[in-house]
JSON list of C-alpha atoms in Angstrom, two decimals:
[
{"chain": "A", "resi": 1, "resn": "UNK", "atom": "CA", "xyz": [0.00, 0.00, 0.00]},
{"chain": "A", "resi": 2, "resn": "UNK", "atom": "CA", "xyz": [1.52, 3.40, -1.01]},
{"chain": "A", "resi": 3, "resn": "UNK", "atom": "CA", "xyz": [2.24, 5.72, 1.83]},
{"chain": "A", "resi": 4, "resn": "UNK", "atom": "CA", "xyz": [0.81, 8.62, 1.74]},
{"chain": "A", "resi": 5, "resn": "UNK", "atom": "CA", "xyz": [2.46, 11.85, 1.16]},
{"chain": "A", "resi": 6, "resn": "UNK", "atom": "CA", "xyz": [1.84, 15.65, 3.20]},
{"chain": "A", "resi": 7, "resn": "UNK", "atom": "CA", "xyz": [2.97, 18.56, 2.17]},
{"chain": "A", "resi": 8, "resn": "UNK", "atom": "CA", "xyz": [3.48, 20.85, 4.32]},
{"chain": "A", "resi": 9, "resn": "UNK", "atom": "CA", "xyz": [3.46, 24.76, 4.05]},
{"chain": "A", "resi": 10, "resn": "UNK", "atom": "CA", "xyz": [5.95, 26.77, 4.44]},
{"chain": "A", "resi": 11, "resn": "UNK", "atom": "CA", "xyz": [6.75, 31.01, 5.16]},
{"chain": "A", "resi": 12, "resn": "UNK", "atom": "CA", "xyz": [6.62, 31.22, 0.77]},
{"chain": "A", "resi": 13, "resn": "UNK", "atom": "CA", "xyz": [3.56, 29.55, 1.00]},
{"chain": "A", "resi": 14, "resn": "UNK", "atom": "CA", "xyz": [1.91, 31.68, 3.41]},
{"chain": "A", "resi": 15, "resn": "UNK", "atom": "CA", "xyz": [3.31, 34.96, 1.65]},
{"chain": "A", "resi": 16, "resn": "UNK", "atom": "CA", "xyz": [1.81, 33.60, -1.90]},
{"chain": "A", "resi": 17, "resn": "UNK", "atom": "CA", "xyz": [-1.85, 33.17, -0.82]},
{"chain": "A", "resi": 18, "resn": "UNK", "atom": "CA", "xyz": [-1.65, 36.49, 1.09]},
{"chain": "A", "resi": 19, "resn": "UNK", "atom": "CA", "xyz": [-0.29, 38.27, -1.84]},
{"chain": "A", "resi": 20, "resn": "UNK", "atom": "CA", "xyz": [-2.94, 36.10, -3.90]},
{"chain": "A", "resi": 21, "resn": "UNK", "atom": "CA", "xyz": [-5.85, 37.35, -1.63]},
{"chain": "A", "resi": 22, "resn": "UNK", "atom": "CA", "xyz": [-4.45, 40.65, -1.49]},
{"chain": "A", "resi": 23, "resn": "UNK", "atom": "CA", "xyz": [-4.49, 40.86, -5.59]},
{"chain": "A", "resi": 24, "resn": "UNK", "atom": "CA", "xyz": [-8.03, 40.04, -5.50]},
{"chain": "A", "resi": 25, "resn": "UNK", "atom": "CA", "xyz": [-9.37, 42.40, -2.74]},
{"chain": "A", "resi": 26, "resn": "UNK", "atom": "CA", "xyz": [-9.93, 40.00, -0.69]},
{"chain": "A", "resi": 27, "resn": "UNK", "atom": "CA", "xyz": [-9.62, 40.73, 3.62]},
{"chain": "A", "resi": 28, "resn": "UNK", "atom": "CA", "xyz": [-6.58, 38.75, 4.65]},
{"chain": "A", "resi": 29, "resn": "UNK", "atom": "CA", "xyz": [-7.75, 37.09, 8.18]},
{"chain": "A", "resi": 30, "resn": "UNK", "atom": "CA", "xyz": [-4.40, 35.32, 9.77]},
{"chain": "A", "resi": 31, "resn": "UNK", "atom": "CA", "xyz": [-6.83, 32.73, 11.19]},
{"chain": "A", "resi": 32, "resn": "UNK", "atom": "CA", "xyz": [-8.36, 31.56, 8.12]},
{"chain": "A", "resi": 33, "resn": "UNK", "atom": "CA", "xyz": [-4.87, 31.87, 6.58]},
{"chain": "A", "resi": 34, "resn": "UNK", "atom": "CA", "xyz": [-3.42, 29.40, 9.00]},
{"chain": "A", "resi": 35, "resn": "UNK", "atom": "CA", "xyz": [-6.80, 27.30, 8.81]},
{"chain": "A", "resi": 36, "resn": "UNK", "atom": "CA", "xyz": [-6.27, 27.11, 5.22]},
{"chain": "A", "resi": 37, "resn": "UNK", "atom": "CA", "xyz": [-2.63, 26.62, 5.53]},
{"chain": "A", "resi": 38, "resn": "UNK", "atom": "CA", "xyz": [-3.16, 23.32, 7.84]},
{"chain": "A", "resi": 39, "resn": "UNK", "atom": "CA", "xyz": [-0.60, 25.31, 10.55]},
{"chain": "A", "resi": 40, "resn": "UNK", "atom": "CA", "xyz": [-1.04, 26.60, 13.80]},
{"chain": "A", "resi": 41, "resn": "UNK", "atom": "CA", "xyz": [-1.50, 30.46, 14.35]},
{"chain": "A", "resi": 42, "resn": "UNK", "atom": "CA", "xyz": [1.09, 30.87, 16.84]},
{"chain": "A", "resi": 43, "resn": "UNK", "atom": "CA", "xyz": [3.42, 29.10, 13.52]},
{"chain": "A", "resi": 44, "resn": "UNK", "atom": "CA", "xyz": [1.55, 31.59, 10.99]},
{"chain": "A", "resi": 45, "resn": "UNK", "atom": "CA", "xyz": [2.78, 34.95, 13.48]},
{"chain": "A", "resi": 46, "resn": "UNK", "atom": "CA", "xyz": [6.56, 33.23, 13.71]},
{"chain": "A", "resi": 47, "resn": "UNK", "atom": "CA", "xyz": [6.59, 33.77, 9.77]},
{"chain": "A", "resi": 48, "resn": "UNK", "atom": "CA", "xyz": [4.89, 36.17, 8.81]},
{"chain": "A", "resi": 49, "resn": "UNK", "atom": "CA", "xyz": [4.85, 39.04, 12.37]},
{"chain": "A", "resi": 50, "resn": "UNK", "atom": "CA", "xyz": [1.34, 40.43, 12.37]},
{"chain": "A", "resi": 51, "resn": "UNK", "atom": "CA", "xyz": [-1.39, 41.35, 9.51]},
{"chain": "A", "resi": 52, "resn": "UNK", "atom": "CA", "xyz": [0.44, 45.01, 9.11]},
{"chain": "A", "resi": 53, "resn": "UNK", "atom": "CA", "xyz": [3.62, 43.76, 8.96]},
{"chain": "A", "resi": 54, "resn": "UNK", "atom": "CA", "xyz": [2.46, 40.60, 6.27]},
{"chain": "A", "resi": 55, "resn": "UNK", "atom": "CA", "xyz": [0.58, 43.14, 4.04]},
{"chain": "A", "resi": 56, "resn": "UNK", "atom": "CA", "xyz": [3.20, 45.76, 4.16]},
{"chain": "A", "resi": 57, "resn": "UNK", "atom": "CA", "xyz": [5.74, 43.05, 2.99]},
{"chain": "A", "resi": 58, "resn": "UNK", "atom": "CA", "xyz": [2.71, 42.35, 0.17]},
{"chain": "A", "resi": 59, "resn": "UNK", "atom": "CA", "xyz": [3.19, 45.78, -0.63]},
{"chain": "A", "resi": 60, "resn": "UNK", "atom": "CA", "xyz": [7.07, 45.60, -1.54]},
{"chain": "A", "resi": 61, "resn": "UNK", "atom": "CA", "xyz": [6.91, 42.66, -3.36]},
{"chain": "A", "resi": 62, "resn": "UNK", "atom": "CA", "xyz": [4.39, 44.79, -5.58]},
{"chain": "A", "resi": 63, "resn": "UNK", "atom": "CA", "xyz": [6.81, 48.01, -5.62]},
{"chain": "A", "resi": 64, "resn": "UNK", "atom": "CA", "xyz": [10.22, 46.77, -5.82]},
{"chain": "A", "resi": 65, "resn": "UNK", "atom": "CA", "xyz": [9.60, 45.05, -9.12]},
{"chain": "A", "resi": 66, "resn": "UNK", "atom": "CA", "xyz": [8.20, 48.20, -10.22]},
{"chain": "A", "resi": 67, "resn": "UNK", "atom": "CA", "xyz": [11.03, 50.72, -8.81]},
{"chain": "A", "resi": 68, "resn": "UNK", "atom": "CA", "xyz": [13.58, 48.28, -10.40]},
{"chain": "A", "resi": 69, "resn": "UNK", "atom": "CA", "xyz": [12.00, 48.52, -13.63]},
{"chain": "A", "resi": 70, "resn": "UNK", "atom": "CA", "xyz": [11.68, 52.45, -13.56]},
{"chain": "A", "resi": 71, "resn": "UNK", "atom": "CA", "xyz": [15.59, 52.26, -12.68]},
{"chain": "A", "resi": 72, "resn": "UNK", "atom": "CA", "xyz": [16.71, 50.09, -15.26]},
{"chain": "A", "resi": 73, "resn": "UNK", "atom": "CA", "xyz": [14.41, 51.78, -18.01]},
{"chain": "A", "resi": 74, "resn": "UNK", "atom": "CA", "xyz": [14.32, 55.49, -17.29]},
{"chain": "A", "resi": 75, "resn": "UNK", "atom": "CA", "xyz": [16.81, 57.00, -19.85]},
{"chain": "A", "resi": 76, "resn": "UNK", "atom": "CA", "xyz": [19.86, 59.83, -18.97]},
{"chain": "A", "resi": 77, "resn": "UNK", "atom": "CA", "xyz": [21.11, 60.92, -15.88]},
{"chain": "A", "resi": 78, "resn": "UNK", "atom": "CA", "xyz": [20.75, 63.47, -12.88]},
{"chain": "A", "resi": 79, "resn": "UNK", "atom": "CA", "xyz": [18.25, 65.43, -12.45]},
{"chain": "A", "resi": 80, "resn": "UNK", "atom": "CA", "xyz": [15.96, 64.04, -15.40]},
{"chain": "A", "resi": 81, "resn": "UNK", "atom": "CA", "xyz": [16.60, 60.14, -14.29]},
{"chain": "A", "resi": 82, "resn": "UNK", "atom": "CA", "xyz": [15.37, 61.10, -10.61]},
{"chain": "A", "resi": 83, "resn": "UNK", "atom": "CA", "xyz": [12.52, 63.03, -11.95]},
{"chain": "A", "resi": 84, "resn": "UNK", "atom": "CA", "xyz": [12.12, 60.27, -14.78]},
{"chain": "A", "resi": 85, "resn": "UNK", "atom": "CA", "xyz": [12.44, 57.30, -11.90]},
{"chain": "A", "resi": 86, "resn": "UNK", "atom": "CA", "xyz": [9.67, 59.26, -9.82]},
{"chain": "A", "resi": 87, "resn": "UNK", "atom": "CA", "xyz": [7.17, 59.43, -12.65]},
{"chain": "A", "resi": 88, "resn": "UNK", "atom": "CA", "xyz": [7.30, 55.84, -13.80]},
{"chain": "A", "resi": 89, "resn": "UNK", "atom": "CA", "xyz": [6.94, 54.47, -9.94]},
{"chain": "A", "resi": 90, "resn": "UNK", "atom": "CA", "xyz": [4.19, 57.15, -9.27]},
{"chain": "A", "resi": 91, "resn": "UNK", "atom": "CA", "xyz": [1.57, 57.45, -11.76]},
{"chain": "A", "resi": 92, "resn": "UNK", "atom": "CA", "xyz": [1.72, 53.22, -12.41]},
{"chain": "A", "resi": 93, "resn": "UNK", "atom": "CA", "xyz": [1.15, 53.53, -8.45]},
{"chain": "A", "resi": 94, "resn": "UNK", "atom": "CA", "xyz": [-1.47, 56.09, -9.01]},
{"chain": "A", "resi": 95, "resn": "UNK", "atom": "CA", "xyz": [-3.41, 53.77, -11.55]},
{"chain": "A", "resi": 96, "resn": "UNK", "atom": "CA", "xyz": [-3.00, 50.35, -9.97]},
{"chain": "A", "resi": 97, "resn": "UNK", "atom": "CA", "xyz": [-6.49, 48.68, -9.29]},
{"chain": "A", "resi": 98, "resn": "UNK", "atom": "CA", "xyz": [-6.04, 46.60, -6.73]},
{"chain": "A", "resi": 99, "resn": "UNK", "atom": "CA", "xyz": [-4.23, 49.52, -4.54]},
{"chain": "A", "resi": 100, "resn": "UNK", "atom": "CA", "xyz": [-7.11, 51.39, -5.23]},
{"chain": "A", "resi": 101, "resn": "UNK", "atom": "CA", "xyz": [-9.42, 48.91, -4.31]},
{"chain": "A", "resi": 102, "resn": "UNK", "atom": "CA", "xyz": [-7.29, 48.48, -0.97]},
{"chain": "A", "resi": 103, "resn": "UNK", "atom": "CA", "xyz": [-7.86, 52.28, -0.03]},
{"chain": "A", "resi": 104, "resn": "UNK", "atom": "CA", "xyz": [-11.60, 52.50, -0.39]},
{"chain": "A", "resi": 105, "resn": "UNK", "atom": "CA", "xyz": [-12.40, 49.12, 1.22]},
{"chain": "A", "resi": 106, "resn": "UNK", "atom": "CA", "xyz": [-11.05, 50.78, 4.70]},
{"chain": "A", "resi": 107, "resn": "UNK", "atom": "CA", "xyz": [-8.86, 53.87, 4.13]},
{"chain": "A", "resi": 108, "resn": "UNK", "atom": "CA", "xyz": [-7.98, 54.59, 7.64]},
{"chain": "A", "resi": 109, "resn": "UNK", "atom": "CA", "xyz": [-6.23, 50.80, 7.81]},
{"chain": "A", "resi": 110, "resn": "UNK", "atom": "CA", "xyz": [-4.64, 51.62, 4.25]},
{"chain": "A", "resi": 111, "resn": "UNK", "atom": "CA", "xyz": [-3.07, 55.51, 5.53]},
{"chain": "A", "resi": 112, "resn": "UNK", "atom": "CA", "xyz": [-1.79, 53.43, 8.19]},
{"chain": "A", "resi": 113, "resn": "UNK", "atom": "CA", "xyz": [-0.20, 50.66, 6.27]},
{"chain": "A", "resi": 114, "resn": "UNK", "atom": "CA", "xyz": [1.04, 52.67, 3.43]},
{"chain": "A", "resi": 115, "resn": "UNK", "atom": "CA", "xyz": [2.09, 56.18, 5.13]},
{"chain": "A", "resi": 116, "resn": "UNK", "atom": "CA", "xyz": [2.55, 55.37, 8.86]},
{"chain": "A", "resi": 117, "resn": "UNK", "atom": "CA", "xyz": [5.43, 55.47, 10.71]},
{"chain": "A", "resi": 118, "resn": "UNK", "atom": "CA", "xyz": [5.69, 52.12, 11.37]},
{"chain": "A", "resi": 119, "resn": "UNK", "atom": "CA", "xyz": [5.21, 51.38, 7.58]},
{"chain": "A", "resi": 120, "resn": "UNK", "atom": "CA", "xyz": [7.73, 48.69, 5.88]},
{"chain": "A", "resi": 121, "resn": "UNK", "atom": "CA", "xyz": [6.50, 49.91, 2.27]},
{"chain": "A", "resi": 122, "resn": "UNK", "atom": "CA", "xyz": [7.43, 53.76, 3.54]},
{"chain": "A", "resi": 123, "resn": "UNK", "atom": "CA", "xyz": [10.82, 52.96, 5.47]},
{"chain": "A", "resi": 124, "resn": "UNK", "atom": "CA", "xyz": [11.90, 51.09, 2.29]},
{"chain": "A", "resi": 125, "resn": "UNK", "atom": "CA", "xyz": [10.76, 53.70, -0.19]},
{"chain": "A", "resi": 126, "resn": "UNK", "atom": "CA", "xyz": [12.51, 56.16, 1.39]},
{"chain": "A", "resi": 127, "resn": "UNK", "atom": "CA", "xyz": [15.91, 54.07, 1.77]},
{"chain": "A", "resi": 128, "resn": "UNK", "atom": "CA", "xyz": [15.57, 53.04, -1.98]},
{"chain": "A", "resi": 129, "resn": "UNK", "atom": "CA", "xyz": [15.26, 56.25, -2.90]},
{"chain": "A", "resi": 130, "resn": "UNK", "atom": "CA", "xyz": [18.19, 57.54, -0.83]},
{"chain": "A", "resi": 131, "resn": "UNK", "atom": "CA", "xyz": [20.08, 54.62, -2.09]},
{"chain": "A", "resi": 132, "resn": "UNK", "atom": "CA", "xyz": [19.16, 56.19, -5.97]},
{"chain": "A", "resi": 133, "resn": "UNK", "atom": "CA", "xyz": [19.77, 60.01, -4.58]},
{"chain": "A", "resi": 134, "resn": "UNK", "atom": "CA", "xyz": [23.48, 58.56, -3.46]},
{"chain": "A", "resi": 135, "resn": "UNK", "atom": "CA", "xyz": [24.41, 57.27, -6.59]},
{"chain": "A", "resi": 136, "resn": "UNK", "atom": "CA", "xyz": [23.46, 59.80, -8.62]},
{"chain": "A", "resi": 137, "resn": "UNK", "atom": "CA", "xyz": [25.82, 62.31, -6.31]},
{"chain": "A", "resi": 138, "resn": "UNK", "atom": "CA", "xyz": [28.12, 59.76, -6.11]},
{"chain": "A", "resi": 139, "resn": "UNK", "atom": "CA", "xyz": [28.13, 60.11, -10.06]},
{"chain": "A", "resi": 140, "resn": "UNK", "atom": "CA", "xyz": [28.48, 63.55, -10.09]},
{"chain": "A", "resi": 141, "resn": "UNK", "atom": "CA", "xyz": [25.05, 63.99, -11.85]},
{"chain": "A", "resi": 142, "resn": "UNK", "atom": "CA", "xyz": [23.49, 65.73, -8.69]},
{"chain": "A", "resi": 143, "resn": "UNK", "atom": "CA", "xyz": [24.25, 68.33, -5.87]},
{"chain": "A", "resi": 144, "resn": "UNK", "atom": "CA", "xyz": [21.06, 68.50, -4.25]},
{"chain": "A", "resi": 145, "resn": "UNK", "atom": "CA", "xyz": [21.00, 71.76, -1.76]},
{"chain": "A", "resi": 146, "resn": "UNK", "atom": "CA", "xyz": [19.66, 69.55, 0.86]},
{"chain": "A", "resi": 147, "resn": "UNK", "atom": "CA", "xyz": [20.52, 66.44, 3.09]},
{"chain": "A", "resi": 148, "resn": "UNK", "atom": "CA", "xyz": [19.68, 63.66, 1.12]},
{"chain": "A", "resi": 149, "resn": "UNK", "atom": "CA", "xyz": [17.83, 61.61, 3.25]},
{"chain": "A", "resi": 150, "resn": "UNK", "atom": "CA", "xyz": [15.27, 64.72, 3.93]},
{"chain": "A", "resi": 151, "resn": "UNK", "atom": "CA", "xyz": [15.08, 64.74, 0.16]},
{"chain": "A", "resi": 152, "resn": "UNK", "atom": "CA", "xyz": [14.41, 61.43, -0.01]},
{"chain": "A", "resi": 153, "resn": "UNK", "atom": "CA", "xyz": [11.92, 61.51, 2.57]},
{"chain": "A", "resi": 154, "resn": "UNK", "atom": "CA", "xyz": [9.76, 64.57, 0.91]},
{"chain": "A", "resi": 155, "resn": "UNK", "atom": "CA", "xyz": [9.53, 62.69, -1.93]},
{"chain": "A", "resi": 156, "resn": "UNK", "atom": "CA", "xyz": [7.88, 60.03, -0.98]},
{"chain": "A", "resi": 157, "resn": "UNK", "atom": "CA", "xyz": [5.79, 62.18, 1.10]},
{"chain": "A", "resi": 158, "resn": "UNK", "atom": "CA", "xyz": [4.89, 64.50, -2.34]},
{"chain": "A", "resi": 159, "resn": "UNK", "atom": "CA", "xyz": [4.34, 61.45, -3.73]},
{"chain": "A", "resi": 160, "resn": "UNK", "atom": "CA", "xyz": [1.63, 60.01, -0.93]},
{"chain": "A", "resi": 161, "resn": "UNK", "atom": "CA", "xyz": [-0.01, 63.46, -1.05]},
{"chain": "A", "resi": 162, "resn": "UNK", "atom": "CA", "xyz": [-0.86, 62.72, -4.62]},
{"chain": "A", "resi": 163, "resn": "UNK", "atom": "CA", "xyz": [-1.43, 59.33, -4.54]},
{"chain": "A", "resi": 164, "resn": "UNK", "atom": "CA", "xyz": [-3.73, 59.23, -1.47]},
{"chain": "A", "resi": 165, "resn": "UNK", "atom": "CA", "xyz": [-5.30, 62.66, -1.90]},
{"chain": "A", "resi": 166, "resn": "UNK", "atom": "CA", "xyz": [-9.04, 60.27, -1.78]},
{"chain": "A", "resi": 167, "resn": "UNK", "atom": "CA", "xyz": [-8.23, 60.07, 1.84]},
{"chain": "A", "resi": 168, "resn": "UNK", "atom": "CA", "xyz": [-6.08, 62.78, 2.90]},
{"chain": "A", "resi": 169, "resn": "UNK", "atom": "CA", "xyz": [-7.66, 65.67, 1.45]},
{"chain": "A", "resi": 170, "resn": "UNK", "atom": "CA", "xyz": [-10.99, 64.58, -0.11]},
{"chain": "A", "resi": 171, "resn": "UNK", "atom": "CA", "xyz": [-10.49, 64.64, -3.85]},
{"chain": "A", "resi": 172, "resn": "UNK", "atom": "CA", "xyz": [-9.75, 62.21, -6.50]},
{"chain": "A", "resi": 173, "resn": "UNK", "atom": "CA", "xyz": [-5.66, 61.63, -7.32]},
{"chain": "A", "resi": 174, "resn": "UNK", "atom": "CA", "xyz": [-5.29, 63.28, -10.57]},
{"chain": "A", "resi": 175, "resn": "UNK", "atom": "CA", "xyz": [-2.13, 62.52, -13.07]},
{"chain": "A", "resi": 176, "resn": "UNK", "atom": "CA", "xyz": [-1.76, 66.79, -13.00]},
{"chain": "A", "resi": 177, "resn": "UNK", "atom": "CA", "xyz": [-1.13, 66.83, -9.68]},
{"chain": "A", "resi": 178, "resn": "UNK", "atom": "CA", "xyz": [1.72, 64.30, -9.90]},
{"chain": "A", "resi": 179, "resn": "UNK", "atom": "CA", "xyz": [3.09, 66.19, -12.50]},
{"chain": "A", "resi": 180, "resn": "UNK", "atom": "CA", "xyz": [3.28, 68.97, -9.83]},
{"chain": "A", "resi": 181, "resn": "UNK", "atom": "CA", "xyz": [4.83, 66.67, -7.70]},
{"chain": "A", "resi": 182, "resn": "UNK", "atom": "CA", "xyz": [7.56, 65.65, -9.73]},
{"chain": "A", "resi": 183, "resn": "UNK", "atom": "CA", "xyz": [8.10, 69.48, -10.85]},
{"chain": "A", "resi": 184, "resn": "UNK", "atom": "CA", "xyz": [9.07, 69.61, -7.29]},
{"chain": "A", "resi": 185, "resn": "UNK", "atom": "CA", "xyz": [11.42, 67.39, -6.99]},
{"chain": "A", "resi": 186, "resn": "UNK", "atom": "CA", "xyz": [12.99, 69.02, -9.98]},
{"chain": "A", "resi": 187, "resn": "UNK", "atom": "CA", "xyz": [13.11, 71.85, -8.24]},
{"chain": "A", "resi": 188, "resn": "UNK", "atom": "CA", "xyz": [14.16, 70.53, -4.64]},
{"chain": "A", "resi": 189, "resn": "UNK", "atom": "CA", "xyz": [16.88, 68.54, -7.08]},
{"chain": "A", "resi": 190, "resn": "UNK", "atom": "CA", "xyz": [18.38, 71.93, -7.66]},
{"chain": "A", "resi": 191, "resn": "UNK", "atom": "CA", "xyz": [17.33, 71.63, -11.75]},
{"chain": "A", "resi": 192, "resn": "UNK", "atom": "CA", "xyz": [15.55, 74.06, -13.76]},
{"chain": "A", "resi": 193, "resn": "UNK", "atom": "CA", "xyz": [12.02, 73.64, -14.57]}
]
């Protein structure tokens, strides 16, 4: 008689069907996650942390593809590439369904996941972009006339005001308002407009 086989699931597993679930707008519950896994919750919270922490990784695994492919496609150098980096990420942000979907199904939760101190999509924004801002000095394409991890950090925080003007300010994001946005980073870049 053949023995049978389990399969058990692992941390990959676990971050799949969230990011599955997440894709579709579906709630992720960490109890029916485990149920559904076969595994114990206290196993599920060893992987994963908590729900924030498990979405917010979600999150990156969304926006570092995309960051990598604004890097590696964006053309020239300095103050255009930044500018040209910023654009890509931000209006592909700004029209991504499922993000959408995310902030009117319960906007309070989503501000706090995507813009909160505590955020892992924000912290890692910020050092990605510092990591870009660096290079680019360290090119000698750039002299910004500011520290560049405060530059980095109003950046992404032009950016959220754009992207989650729905919640924070009660009107639709609109692609002319990120082109504002990125007109100021030109100009906080030191370039010309």
């Amino acid at each position: 008689m053949a023995e049978k086989i389990t399969i058990r699931a692992t941390p990959a597993d676990a971050f799949k069907r969230a990011r599955r679930l997440w894709l579709k707008g579906e709630r992720i519950h960490l109890a029916s996650l485990s149920d559904e896994l076969n595994i114990g919750r206290a196993t599920l919270f060893r992987w994963v942390g908590n729900k924030d922490l498990l979405i917010g990784e979600v999150l990156w695994s969304l926006y570092d593809p995309l960051r990598q492919e604004a890097l590696a496609m964006t053309p020239g150098v300095g103050v255009d590439y930044v500018v040209g980096v910023y654009r890509h990420i931000n209006s592909t942000v700004l029209h991504f369904g499922p993000l959408r979907r995310f902030i009117h199904q319960d906007p309070e939760y989503a501000l706090k996941i995507l813009t909160s101190s505590q955020s892992t999509l924000r912290s890692r924004t910020v050092e990605a972009n510092t990591r870009m801002l660096r290079d680019q000095v360290a090119q000698g394409h750039i002299t910004p006339p500011m520290n560049i991890e405060s530059l980095s950090y109003f950046m992404v925080r032009l950016a959220e005001a754009c992207l989650y003007s729905d919640i924070l300010g009660g009107r639709e994001p609109r692609d002319e308002e990120l082109e504002d946005a990125c007109t100021a980073v030109r100009i906080l870049l030191g370039g010309k407009v």
